[in-house]
Amino acid sequence: MLERGEVANSWRRERWDSLRLLTPNWQSRLPGHHYQGPDPDGYMTMGEVVEFIERFATVSGAPVRTGTNVTSVRRAGDGYQVTTSSGAISCRSVVIASGACNRPVVPPFAGAVPSSVTQITPFDYRGPDRLPEGGVLVVGASATGVQLAAELRRSGRPVILSVGEHVRLPRLYRGRDVLWWMDASGVWDQRHDEVDDLARARRLPSPQLAGTPGRGTLDLNVLAAMGVELVGRWAAVSDGRALFSGGLRNVFSLADLKMGRLLDTFDEWARAHGRDADVGPPERFAPTRVPEPARWRLDLSSGEIRTIVWATGFRPDYGWLEVPVVDEKGRLRHEGGVVGGPGLYALGLPVLRRRKSTFIHGVEDDAREVVGHLARHLPVRR
Amino acid sequence: MTTIDNGVNVQALLDAREVLKGAPEAAKFTWRASSKWQNGVHSTTSIQNFFGLGQEQSHKSETVFTADHPEVFAAEDNGITPIEYLLVGLASCLTAGVASVAQNRGIQLRSVESTVEGNHDIRGILGADSDVRNGFNDIKVTFTIDADASKEDIEALVAQSQKRSAVFDALTNPTNVTVDVA
């Protein structure tokens, strides 16, 4: 196992200070290792996640070579030649587990933003006190965007949040963590070959959730009540002005309707499995309120905002992968983690084999199947 | 079991989506209109040909649109105002979307009606107040749909129709427009 830095490197270096896991502690389980602390319904801080993963590295006896950065992987004979910062390795098979969030994505018009405005990505963000004084425009309303907008607003700054398509979820539903429902009702176990539109499921933004001690919901209504101003998806920069889409109302409708369908699924599951007595009564949440009027133009040079936080997603980085298995959009081509090159595999990508593939507890089932395929591949090549 | 038929060949659209995934050049269309001044603020615009799937294409016949201003604008009112054509485009695009999405989702439509209202402060185009924009301040579309589906499913049809609408996108997001003199 090659690790460019230390064990749990991205949790140590690529996360902001206040971040906690989105999944409750009891869901943090890996083969032979699970949370045993006093707060199963809480959410781990980054320090606790690092400890958890370090402990798993010890318990599992994984042969981790830390400080070993992979600089290239290329086909060689009937296997692969892996070049690293501490020498070359020849192998029959490679499992790519470098994740889907190696680089923050920023839209091309970021280059047209006036230089008086500071621009940062979640990789640069640590906390509100490191940002210039004044207003902040947070772009993107997935888990990252809503959490940073809330934290920045609580620091006393004016905050505008630019909202495109998003996934709305309550933190608790019928008294249980919404991710308990995802787990128990089987939504998370849905397989990649059962999902209607796999390409779309793999592109889905992370849900509007935060792991806080108060277990509160962090949707757009909560943010608006805190004083965060909601605007549409940022479409362009023209003459030093940001132009936002006028379609805000529809992205609210899409997310409200989608959440309603998911809650229907949970209710049906509870009824069919006789679980209604174990949980609270069914709930429905108020539709997302549309601001009147939502502005669609913002003068970026007026000083109203001093900082832009790009919470516009991440992409994987396969710059080191010298095997033609990456598509024109920079994504790995694979079928349930089986990559086109013989002996080449992937783990830990969105909906790799199941909806839960990118969650800590989700990798176990995927890994068993992918490693099963790998084990069958090896003798065949002899 | 009854067959759902809203008159949309969804299979052809789904097939086209698969084919065009691997042939992005063929997906590039150019729509064209030719306009001619008549008199006053009256003009006619003709549409017949367009480019797409790698070659010149043609509608079955030419359509001619007449635009003018109403009598309250001191004009002859030979036809609707240009900004009303945007309402025609939006309503017909969203309606087409509702029918297509319903077909794809197995929902039989019985009737789909909509009203479209665009609020417009004409002080902008008259130059009477520089703070007032020329175009619509806002547009409101109201659908009345009779179909074999729940209220939520019908709302989802309308939401998905907006999500995939060319005219909704063109109206809600900025577009670069170049106007040259030949």
XYZ file of C-alpha atoms in Angstrom:
564
model
C 0.000 0.000 0.000
C 1.543 3.211 -1.164
C 0.682 6.462 0.663
C 2.088 9.759 -0.597
C 2.138 11.267 2.926
C 1.113 9.841 6.282
C -1.754 7.437 6.970
C -5.048 9.382 6.554
C -3.126 12.068 4.686
C -6.025 13.877 3.007
C -7.954 13.932 6.306
C -4.928 15.612 7.884
C -4.076 18.128 5.180
C -7.028 18.756 2.887
C -9.853 19.498 5.339
C -10.937 22.622 7.192
C -10.590 22.888 10.983
C -14.220 22.538 12.065
C -15.163 19.695 9.700
C -16.724 16.584 11.151
C -17.723 13.380 9.347
C -21.194 13.381 7.779
C -21.771 9.807 8.964
C -22.592 9.052 12.617
C -19.918 7.283 14.667
C -21.682 3.913 14.727
C -21.468 3.872 10.920
C -17.683 4.202 11.018
C -16.840 0.557 10.598
C -14.121 -1.202 8.696
C -13.367 -4.925 8.678
C -12.399 -5.830 12.257
C -12.463 -2.239 13.437
C -15.350 -0.031 14.497
C -16.201 2.908 16.748
C -16.335 1.892 20.404
C -16.604 5.297 22.109
C -19.403 6.702 24.273
C -21.223 8.689 21.570
C -22.429 6.378 18.761
C -24.762 9.079 17.345
C -22.061 11.780 17.244
C -19.817 12.748 14.339
C -16.018 12.453 14.398
C -13.800 15.499 14.245
C -10.919 15.360 11.768
C -8.518 14.487 14.598
C -10.748 11.564 15.554
C -10.977 10.379 11.929
C -7.184 10.405 11.659
C -6.910 8.375 14.880
C -9.583 5.954 13.664
C -7.803 5.300 10.370
C -4.367 5.105 11.997
C -5.757 2.533 14.414
C -7.173 0.527 11.506
C -3.774 0.588 9.806
C -2.293 -0.956 12.965
C -5.101 -3.435 13.672
C -5.243 -4.688 10.086
C -1.470 -4.906 9.778
C -1.697 -3.218 6.411
C 1.747 -2.989 4.788
C 1.628 0.790 4.310
C 4.638 2.495 2.793
C 4.190 6.118 3.833
C 5.925 9.057 2.164
C 5.798 7.188 -1.136
C 4.359 9.316 -3.906
C 3.419 7.528 -7.121
C 4.668 9.503 -10.113
C 3.730 7.080 -12.895
C 2.028 3.781 -13.601
C 2.595 2.211 -16.985
C 2.026 -1.145 -18.629
C 5.108 -3.390 -18.630
C 5.006 -6.961 -19.919
C 2.000 -8.693 -18.377
C 1.918 -6.280 -15.440
C 2.736 -2.719 -14.478
C 5.771 -0.588 -13.752
C 5.067 1.822 -10.879
C 7.476 4.711 -10.390
C 7.490 6.300 -6.952
C 9.404 8.958 -5.032
C 11.339 6.103 -3.411
C 12.031 3.798 -6.327
C 10.298 1.635 -8.909
C 8.018 -1.346 -8.309
C 7.016 -4.079 -10.775
C 3.678 -5.713 -10.147
C 1.041 -7.883 -11.784
C -1.871 -5.842 -10.635
C -2.674 -2.313 -9.415
C -5.624 -1.113 -7.343
C -6.208 2.624 -7.719
C -7.565 3.952 -4.428
C -6.564 7.591 -4.782
C -10.110 8.900 -4.541
C -12.335 11.229 -6.532
C -11.516 14.486 -4.745
C -7.872 15.215 -5.575
C -8.359 18.665 -7.039
C -10.976 21.348 -6.439
C -12.880 22.293 -9.587
C -13.229 25.998 -10.367
C -15.227 27.263 -13.365
C -13.284 28.933 -16.193
C -14.831 32.390 -15.583
C -12.968 32.548 -12.238
C -10.215 34.149 -14.336
C -12.496 37.118 -15.071
C -13.047 37.944 -11.378
C -11.389 41.277 -10.425
C -8.076 40.844 -8.578
C -9.428 42.833 -5.602
C -11.452 39.743 -4.661
C -9.585 36.876 -2.941
C -10.472 33.447 -4.344
C -10.026 30.235 -2.379
C -11.009 26.577 -2.658
C -11.948 24.240 0.226
C -8.335 22.954 0.113
C -7.111 26.448 1.126
C -9.851 27.128 3.672
C -9.165 26.481 7.359
C -11.542 28.868 9.176
C -13.211 32.287 8.927
C -10.386 34.134 10.722
C -7.938 33.445 7.875
C -10.124 35.251 5.300
C -10.010 38.966 4.495
C -12.547 41.095 6.368
C -15.861 41.662 4.631
C -18.481 39.804 2.635
C -18.044 36.310 1.180
C -19.628 34.710 -1.870
C -19.765 30.934 -1.414
C -20.313 29.138 -4.713
C -21.990 25.731 -4.532
C -24.570 24.310 -2.130
C -23.441 20.760 -1.510
C -22.211 19.661 1.949
C -19.065 21.790 1.666
C -20.836 24.944 0.448
C -23.618 24.928 3.051
C -21.200 24.179 5.914
C -18.788 26.947 4.952
C -21.627 29.427 4.331
C -23.006 28.706 7.823
C -19.608 28.985 9.522
C -18.766 32.237 7.714
C -22.171 33.721 8.516
C -21.768 32.802 12.199
C -18.446 34.675 12.182
C -20.510 37.818 11.534
C -19.782 38.243 7.839
C -22.333 38.976 5.137
C -22.597 35.774 3.097
C -24.133 35.165 -0.327
C -24.585 31.540 -1.427
C -24.835 30.696 -5.126
C -27.064 27.617 -5.486
C -27.259 25.229 -8.435
C -28.675 21.705 -8.413
C -28.317 20.246 -4.943
C -29.405 17.377 -2.706
C -31.554 18.406 0.265
C -31.775 16.124 3.318
C -32.901 16.572 6.913
C -30.268 15.537 9.472
C -32.848 13.577 11.475
C -35.974 11.920 10.083
C -38.609 10.421 12.359
C -36.092 10.687 15.190
C -33.294 8.778 13.431
C -30.243 9.992 11.563
C -31.134 10.228 7.876
C -28.082 8.070 7.147
C -29.543 5.373 9.417
C -32.481 5.337 7.002
C -30.166 5.157 3.975
C -28.479 2.154 5.574
C -31.480 0.319 7.062
C -33.861 0.750 4.099
C -31.276 -0.596 1.662
C -30.916 2.582 -0.428
C -27.187 2.604 0.219
C -26.848 -1.035 -0.835
C -28.371 -0.341 -4.263
C -25.921 -1.761 -6.766
C -24.355 0.080 -9.685
C -26.066 -2.258 -12.158
C -29.501 -1.541 -10.574
C -29.281 2.269 -10.581
C -31.441 3.873 -13.324
C -28.962 6.448 -14.575
C -25.532 5.423 -13.319
C -23.672 8.342 -14.929
C -25.983 10.748 -13.121
C -25.779 8.904 -9.787
C -21.980 9.100 -9.980
C -22.105 12.860 -10.558
C -24.542 13.571 -7.713
C -23.344 16.368 -5.400
C -22.871 15.512 -1.730
C -26.067 16.061 0.315
C -26.669 19.188 2.379
C -25.616 17.635 5.677
C -23.356 18.644 8.531
C -22.121 16.535 11.417
C -22.665 18.793 14.430
C -23.070 17.945 18.135
C -26.605 19.396 17.971
C -27.562 17.037 15.082
C -29.299 19.929 13.344
C -30.480 20.159 9.735
C -28.479 22.518 7.519
C -30.694 23.135 4.499
C -31.263 26.362 2.572
C -34.175 27.436 4.784
C -31.878 27.206 7.823
C -29.197 29.218 6.035
C -31.703 31.861 4.893
C -32.978 32.190 8.482
C -29.353 32.778 9.571
C -29.204 35.677 7.109
C -27.368 33.975 4.230
C -28.559 35.464 0.931
C -29.415 32.845 -1.703
C -28.779 33.505 -5.399
C -28.952 31.298 -8.494
C -26.222 29.235 -10.095
C -23.322 31.464 -11.112
C -23.443 31.497 -14.906
C -20.922 34.094 -16.094
C -18.843 37.176 -15.382
C -19.626 40.191 -17.545
C -18.087 43.665 -17.096
C -16.854 42.802 -13.610
C -20.280 41.595 -12.548
C -21.291 38.080 -11.546
C -24.444 36.948 -13.348
C -26.561 34.320 -11.598
C -29.204 32.091 -13.170
C -32.840 33.130 -12.876
C -33.773 29.461 -12.471
C -33.316 29.330 -8.665
C -36.952 28.407 -8.032
C -36.644 25.279 -10.159
C -33.496 23.952 -8.464
C -35.393 24.347 -5.183
C -38.371 22.408 -6.614
C -36.160 19.627 -7.980
C -34.451 19.167 -4.597
C -37.681 19.399 -2.556
C -39.422 16.841 -4.791
C -36.436 14.502 -4.756
C -36.247 14.651 -0.953
C -39.994 13.945 -0.763
C -39.580 10.831 -2.919
C -36.715 9.587 -0.738
C -38.770 10.092 2.452
C -41.657 8.192 0.773
C -39.215 5.328 0.181
C -38.237 5.347 3.864
C -41.894 5.391 4.986
C -42.777 2.497 2.685
C -39.820 0.510 3.953
C -40.760 1.153 7.611
C -44.354 0.082 6.965
C -43.418 -3.016 4.971
C -40.865 -4.128 7.571
C -42.988 -3.416 10.644
C -40.628 -0.713 11.892
C -43.183 2.097 12.335
C -43.247 1.556 16.126
C -39.428 1.949 16.410
C -39.355 5.420 14.906
C -41.277 8.691 15.183
C -44.274 9.598 13.009
C -43.716 10.472 9.336
C -42.674 14.088 8.740
C -42.753 16.411 5.765
C -40.652 19.551 5.611
C -41.564 23.031 4.387
C -40.608 23.714 0.772
C -37.465 25.751 0.239
C -38.505 29.392 0.406
C -37.671 31.447 -2.669
C -36.155 34.830 -1.817
C -38.102 37.789 -3.236
C -36.463 39.015 -5.266
C -33.425 36.781 -5.808
C -30.827 39.001 -7.387
C -29.132 37.788 -10.514
C -26.333 40.337 -10.696
C -23.536 41.267 -8.296
C -20.894 43.933 -8.851
C -17.658 42.172 -7.934
C -15.655 45.437 -7.731
C -18.029 47.248 -5.374
C -16.366 45.832 -2.256
C -19.589 44.114 -1.185
C -17.757 40.812 -1.266
C -14.023 40.459 -0.558
C -13.708 36.702 -0.892
C -15.059 33.954 -3.118
C -15.062 30.404 -1.779
C -15.352 27.918 -4.657
C -17.284 24.960 -3.253
C -17.882 23.762 -6.798
C -16.753 20.196 -6.424
C -13.644 18.124 -6.949
C -12.174 15.929 -9.608
C -9.753 13.049 -9.524
C -6.173 13.527 -10.698
C -4.851 10.736 -12.928
C -1.894 12.711 -14.279
C 0.382 9.869 -13.148
C -1.636 7.089 -14.810
C 0.020 6.370 -18.151
C -2.519 3.751 -19.205
C -5.300 4.834 -21.612
C -8.233 4.219 -19.240
C -9.307 7.814 -18.522
C -12.197 9.330 -20.503
C -12.305 12.777 -22.151
C -13.697 14.282 -18.942
C -10.822 12.956 -16.842
C -12.799 10.116 -15.230
C -11.609 6.557 -14.924
C -13.447 4.134 -17.213
C -14.401 1.119 -15.155
C -17.133 -1.460 -14.643
C -17.729 -1.835 -10.908
C -14.065 -1.081 -10.199
C -12.740 -3.356 -12.938
C -10.705 -1.035 -15.160
C -10.096 -1.668 -18.855
C -6.414 -2.600 -18.491
C -5.834 -6.235 -17.388
C -5.081 -6.409 -13.674
C -6.063 -2.780 -13.135
C -8.726 -2.014 -10.497
C -10.279 0.891 -8.618
C -11.892 1.376 -5.204
C -13.486 4.314 -3.418
C -15.113 6.114 -6.373
C -18.729 7.380 -6.364
C -21.215 4.488 -6.775
C -18.314 2.209 -7.745
C -20.474 -0.853 -6.955
C -23.042 0.537 -4.550
C -24.479 3.885 -3.525
C -22.391 3.657 -0.331
C -19.077 3.123 -2.175
C -17.484 6.413 -1.070
C -18.417 6.117 2.603
C -16.002 4.613 5.134
C -18.288 1.648 5.846
C -19.105 1.304 2.128
C -15.716 0.126 0.882
C -15.779 -3.307 2.560
C -18.309 -4.994 0.243
C -16.763 -3.355 -2.831
C -13.251 -4.364 -1.802
C -14.275 -8.012 -1.311
C -15.716 -8.201 -4.837
C -12.956 -6.245 -6.548
C -10.236 -8.261 -4.793
C -12.134 -11.445 -5.733
C -11.903 -10.433 -9.378
C -8.229 -9.578 -8.945
C -7.470 -12.950 -7.354
C -9.143 -14.762 -10.271
C -7.198 -12.639 -12.752
C -3.771 -13.483 -11.382
C -3.645 -17.272 -11.977
C -5.160 -16.869 -15.465
C -2.180 -14.760 -16.491
C 0.382 -17.445 -15.549
C -52.444 -3.126 -19.549
C -52.872 0.144 -21.408
C -50.120 1.696 -23.456
C -49.087 5.235 -22.646
C -49.135 7.430 -25.721
C -48.541 11.164 -25.609
C -47.395 11.109 -29.229
C -43.702 11.526 -28.376
C -41.207 9.076 -29.860
C -39.105 8.844 -26.727
C -37.193 5.811 -27.981
C -35.844 7.854 -30.903
C -34.702 10.561 -28.462
C -33.043 8.043 -26.148
C -31.328 6.396 -29.127
C -30.138 9.805 -30.345
C -28.734 10.536 -26.883
C -26.660 7.349 -26.981
C -25.410 7.959 -30.532
C -24.529 11.617 -29.910
C -22.553 10.764 -26.748
C -19.943 9.353 -29.087
C -20.413 11.936 -31.862
C -20.422 15.420 -30.308
C -19.875 17.149 -33.677
C -23.193 15.833 -35.016
C -24.944 17.340 -31.982
C -24.019 20.866 -33.017
C -27.040 22.600 -34.514
C -27.437 26.126 -35.899
C -30.942 27.566 -35.993
C -31.544 30.419 -38.457
C -34.100 33.131 -39.082
C -34.211 35.823 -41.792
C -35.935 39.082 -41.054
C -37.139 41.915 -43.272
C -38.372 45.363 -42.330
C -41.812 46.180 -43.728
C -42.776 49.619 -42.490
C -42.859 51.392 -39.163
C -42.065 48.834 -36.463
C -43.625 46.068 -38.556
C -41.281 43.310 -39.726
C -41.565 39.746 -40.992
C -39.216 36.931 -40.085
C -38.993 33.696 -42.064
C -37.696 30.389 -40.870
C -37.125 27.250 -42.903
C -33.550 25.997 -42.925
C -31.207 24.953 -40.164
C -28.002 22.973 -39.776
C -27.631 19.816 -37.721
C -26.419 16.192 -37.692
C -23.536 17.366 -39.862
C -25.574 18.742 -42.750
C -28.112 21.301 -43.934
C -31.657 20.501 -42.866
C -35.004 21.950 -43.727
C -38.455 22.233 -42.166
C -41.275 20.822 -44.310
C -42.284 24.349 -45.166
C -41.306 27.923 -44.475
C -43.021 29.731 -41.580
C -43.379 33.516 -41.616
C -43.773 35.428 -38.351
C -45.146 38.933 -38.265
C -44.073 41.298 -35.526
C -45.321 44.762 -34.803
C -46.339 46.861 -31.833
C -49.892 47.355 -30.498
C -51.988 50.434 -31.104
C -51.295 51.694 -27.570
C -47.694 52.042 -28.793
C -49.029 54.132 -31.691
C -48.340 51.307 -34.163
C -50.497 49.363 -36.629
C -50.586 46.091 -34.704
C -49.965 43.789 -37.675
C -48.747 41.132 -35.265
C -47.485 40.426 -31.747
C -44.583 42.330 -30.211
C -41.105 40.797 -30.400
C -40.929 40.248 -26.631
C -44.151 38.230 -26.804
C -42.334 35.799 -29.113
C -40.177 34.948 -26.095
C -43.347 33.844 -24.298
C -44.293 31.702 -27.307
C -40.859 30.084 -27.185
C -40.939 29.472 -23.432
C -44.475 28.056 -23.311
C -43.990 25.753 -26.279
C -40.597 24.533 -25.073
C -41.822 23.725 -21.551
C -44.969 22.055 -22.939
C -42.896 19.887 -25.274
C -40.742 18.984 -22.288
C -43.748 18.000 -20.172
C -45.026 15.697 -22.939
C -41.615 14.098 -23.487
C -40.839 13.559 -19.816
C -44.364 12.190 -19.219
C -43.914 9.731 -22.093
C -40.551 8.644 -20.740
C -42.001 8.194 -17.227
C -45.067 6.306 -18.433
C -47.558 9.038 -17.530
C -50.603 9.436 -19.795
C -51.500 13.096 -20.325
C -55.111 14.150 -20.960
C -54.570 17.901 -21.141
C -51.693 20.309 -20.616
C -52.462 24.008 -20.541
C -50.349 26.895 -19.399
C -50.461 30.633 -19.078
C -47.319 32.711 -19.307
C -47.027 36.227 -17.964
C -43.977 38.412 -18.471
C -43.830 41.569 -16.387
C -42.269 44.396 -18.333
C -41.607 47.994 -17.291
C -41.515 49.862 -20.596
C -39.754 52.876 -19.092
C -36.584 50.900 -19.883
C -37.047 50.707 -23.661
C -38.373 54.283 -23.769
C -35.256 55.534 -22.007
C -37.450 57.143 -19.368
C -35.505 55.705 -16.417
C -31.958 54.412 -16.738
C -32.416 52.171 -13.673
C -35.140 50.144 -15.403
C -33.982 47.284 -17.611
C -35.237 46.810 -21.176
C -36.328 43.204 -20.824
C -38.723 41.333 -18.589
C -38.458 41.901 -14.841
C -39.824 38.433 -14.259
C -41.811 35.741 -15.992
C -44.435 33.502 -14.423
C -45.660 30.276 -16.018
C -48.665 28.431 -14.589
C -49.398 24.898 -15.774
C -52.751 23.125 -15.464
C -52.222 19.441 -16.180
C -54.712 16.590 -16.226
C -52.881 13.261 -16.180
C -52.854 9.817 -14.600
C -50.362 10.840 -11.914
C -50.096 12.221 -8.393
C -49.683 15.944 -7.712
C -46.009 15.313 -6.830
C -45.399 13.383 -10.046
C -46.941 16.198 -12.076
C -44.802 18.771 -10.248
C -41.779 16.613 -10.984
C -42.703 16.557 -14.703
C -42.798 20.340 -14.792
C -39.534 20.631 -12.843
C -37.749 18.170 -15.134
C -39.142 19.976 -18.168
C -37.514 23.218 -16.951
C -34.280 21.393 -16.235
C -34.017 20.218 -19.863
C -35.539 23.265 -21.587
C -33.502 25.186 -24.168
C -35.646 28.311 -23.894
C -35.789 28.247 -20.083
C -31.988 28.114 -20.072
C -31.688 30.850 -22.699
C -33.942 33.145 -20.648
C -32.522 32.421 -17.185
C -28.822 32.439 -18.092
C -26.794 34.995 -20.015
C -25.934 34.291 -23.662
C -23.297 36.045 -25.759
C -25.032 37.924 -28.546
C -23.082 39.419 -31.458
C -24.849 41.852 -33.780
C -22.867 42.807 -36.901
C -23.557 44.974 -39.919
C -22.765 43.043 -43.107
